[in-house]
Amino acid sequence: MEQSISNKEKSVVQCELSQHQLLIEGAGCASCVGKIENALKQVPGVQQATMNFAQRMVEVSGSVTDTQLINAVGCGSFLTTSNYPI
């Protein structure tokens, strides 16, 4: 049985998504970028995670909190601080 989602329900789901920026310290190579992006993509609710190596910045979108993201990256050997949601 298929379930239809109304436009009102779709807009509620979209409102729950947010953008986050994380500053990363300790990422010294392109391999680190992949590890960080993959760790963030494993967090339930993350839609996208993209790191800019030169700026040491990761932009993440999804239904997640800064704490969840910091914990995911903090499990490696990286220091993470959050900016405000964008």
PDB file of C-alpha atoms in Angstrom:
ATOM      1  CA  MET A   1       0.000   0.000   0.000  1.00  0.00           C
ATOM      2  CA  GLU A   2       1.486   3.332  -1.075  1.00  0.00           C
ATOM      3  CA  GLN A   3       1.280   6.294   1.231  1.00  0.00           C
ATOM      4  CA  SER A   4       0.923   9.743  -0.256  1.00  0.00           C
ATOM      5  CA  ILE A   5       2.620  12.741   1.343  1.00  0.00           C
ATOM      6  CA  SER A   6       0.806  16.047   1.079  1.00  0.00           C
ATOM      7  CA  ASN A   7       2.539  19.313   0.178  1.00  0.00           C
ATOM      8  CA  LYS A   8       1.978  20.503   3.739  1.00  0.00           C
ATOM      9  CA  GLU A   9       3.781  17.425   5.120  1.00  0.00           C
ATOM     10  CA  LYS A  10       6.640  17.926   2.638  1.00  0.00           C
ATOM     11  CA  SER A  11       7.136  21.512   3.790  1.00  0.00           C
ATOM     12  CA  VAL A  12       7.283  20.387   7.422  1.00  0.00           C
ATOM     13  CA  VAL A  13       9.983  17.844   6.572  1.00  0.00           C
ATOM     14  CA  GLN A  14      11.964  20.472   4.670  1.00  0.00           C
ATOM     15  CA  CYS A  15      11.786  22.887   7.616  1.00  0.00           C
ATOM     16  CA  GLU A  16      13.486  20.336   9.859  1.00  0.00           C
ATOM     17  CA  LEU A  17      16.597  20.290   7.661  1.00  0.00           C
ATOM     18  CA  SER A  18      19.367  22.689   8.608  1.00  0.00           C
ATOM     19  CA  GLN A  19      22.803  23.717   7.373  1.00  0.00           C
ATOM     20  CA  HIS A  20      25.849  23.478   9.644  1.00  0.00           C
ATOM     21  CA  GLN A  21      29.446  24.567   9.324  1.00  0.00           C
ATOM     22  CA  LEU A  22      32.220  22.830  11.227  1.00  0.00           C
ATOM     23  CA  LEU A  23      35.791  24.049  11.496  1.00  0.00           C
ATOM     24  CA  ILE A  24      38.225  21.137  11.430  1.00  0.00           C
ATOM     25  CA  GLU A  25      41.758  21.145  12.849  1.00  0.00           C
ATOM     26  CA  GLY A  26      44.231  18.343  12.265  1.00  0.00           C
ATOM     27  CA  ALA A  27      43.203  17.412   8.729  1.00  0.00           C
ATOM     28  CA  GLY A  28      46.528  17.376   6.921  1.00  0.00           C
ATOM     29  CA  CYS A  29      45.798  15.554   3.673  1.00  0.00           C
ATOM     30  CA  ALA A  30      43.152  14.670   1.111  1.00  0.00           C
ATOM     31  CA  SER A  31      42.692  11.286   2.782  1.00  0.00           C
ATOM     32  CA  CYS A  32      41.594  13.078   5.947  1.00  0.00           C
ATOM     33  CA  VAL A  33      38.914  14.900   3.962  1.00  0.00           C
ATOM     34  CA  GLY A  34      37.431  11.585   2.850  1.00  0.00           C
ATOM     35  CA  LYS A  35      37.505  10.186   6.378  1.00  0.00           C
ATOM     36  CA  ILE A  36      35.764  13.254   7.785  1.00  0.00           C
ATOM     37  CA  GLU A  37      33.101  13.372   5.073  1.00  0.00           C
ATOM     38  CA  ASN A  38      32.429   9.631   5.427  1.00  0.00           C
ATOM     39  CA  ALA A  39      32.173   9.869   9.234  1.00  0.00           C
ATOM     40  CA  LEU A  40      29.638  12.670   8.926  1.00  0.00           C
ATOM     41  CA  LYS A  41      27.625  10.875   6.237  1.00  0.00           C
ATOM     42  CA  GLN A  42      27.227   7.928   8.621  1.00  0.00           C
ATOM     43  CA  VAL A  43      25.323  10.100  11.124  1.00  0.00           C
ATOM     44  CA  PRO A  44      21.591   9.388  10.846  1.00  0.00           C
ATOM     45  CA  GLY A  45      19.845  12.415   9.361  1.00  0.00           C
ATOM     46  CA  VAL A  46      22.818  13.790   7.404  1.00  0.00           C
ATOM     47  CA  GLN A  47      21.842  14.509   3.817  1.00  0.00           C
ATOM     48  CA  GLN A  48      25.177  15.872   2.602  1.00  0.00           C
ATOM     49  CA  ALA A  49      28.659  16.599   3.981  1.00  0.00           C
ATOM     50  CA  THR A  50      31.296  18.411   1.955  1.00  0.00           C
ATOM     51  CA  MET A  51      34.692  19.561   3.209  1.00  0.00           C
ATOM     52  CA  ASN A  52      36.749  22.417   1.814  1.00  0.00           C
ATOM     53  CA  PHE A  53      40.310  21.328   2.600  1.00  0.00           C
ATOM     54  CA  ALA A  54      41.871  24.762   2.082  1.00  0.00           C
ATOM     55  CA  GLN A  55      39.445  26.449   4.487  1.00  0.00           C
ATOM     56  CA  ARG A  56      39.322  23.492   6.925  1.00  0.00           C
ATOM     57  CA  MET A  57      35.534  23.858   6.798  1.00  0.00           C
ATOM     58  CA  VAL A  58      32.833  21.215   6.445  1.00  0.00           C
ATOM     59  CA  GLU A  59      29.329  22.126   5.371  1.00  0.00           C
ATOM     60  CA  VAL A  60      26.679  19.646   6.433  1.00  0.00           C
ATOM     61  CA  SER A  61      22.959  19.599   5.688  1.00  0.00           C
ATOM     62  CA  GLY A  62      20.392  17.425   7.358  1.00  0.00           C
ATOM     63  CA  SER A  63      18.224  16.865  10.402  1.00  0.00           C
ATOM     64  CA  VAL A  64      21.043  16.711  12.940  1.00  0.00           C
ATOM     65  CA  THR A  65      22.532  18.676  15.805  1.00  0.00           C
ATOM     66  CA  ASP A  66      25.985  20.207  16.058  1.00  0.00           C
ATOM     67  CA  THR A  67      26.722  17.826  18.933  1.00  0.00           C
ATOM     68  CA  GLN A  68      26.012  14.766  16.772  1.00  0.00           C
ATOM     69  CA  LEU A  69      28.337  16.077  14.077  1.00  0.00           C
ATOM     70  CA  ILE A  70      31.123  16.994  16.476  1.00  0.00           C
ATOM     71  CA  ASN A  71      30.926  13.574  18.119  1.00  0.00           C
ATOM     72  CA  ALA A  72      31.149  11.831  14.741  1.00  0.00           C
ATOM     73  CA  VAL A  73      34.271  13.716  13.699  1.00  0.00           C
ATOM     74  CA  GLY A  74      35.754  13.788  17.202  1.00  0.00           C
ATOM     75  CA  CYS A  75      36.075   9.997  17.166  1.00  0.00           C
ATOM     76  CA  GLY A  76      39.047  10.448  14.807  1.00  0.00           C
ATOM     77  CA  SER A  77      42.150  12.484  15.537  1.00  0.00           C
ATOM     78  CA  PHE A  78      40.528  15.768  14.516  1.00  0.00           C
ATOM     79  CA  LEU A  79      39.466  18.760  16.594  1.00  0.00           C
ATOM     80  CA  THR A  80      36.080  20.135  15.674  1.00  0.00           C
ATOM     81  CA  THR A  81      34.248  23.323  16.528  1.00  0.00           C
ATOM     82  CA  SER A  82      30.882  24.353  15.231  1.00  0.00           C
ATOM     83  CA  ASN A  83      29.873  27.616  13.710  1.00  0.00           C
ATOM     84  CA  TYR A  84      26.286  28.687  13.877  1.00  0.00           C
ATOM     85  CA  PRO A  85      23.814  26.940  11.573  1.00  0.00           C
ATOM     86  CA  ILE A  86      23.784  28.693   8.176  1.00  0.00           C
TER      87      ILE A  86
END
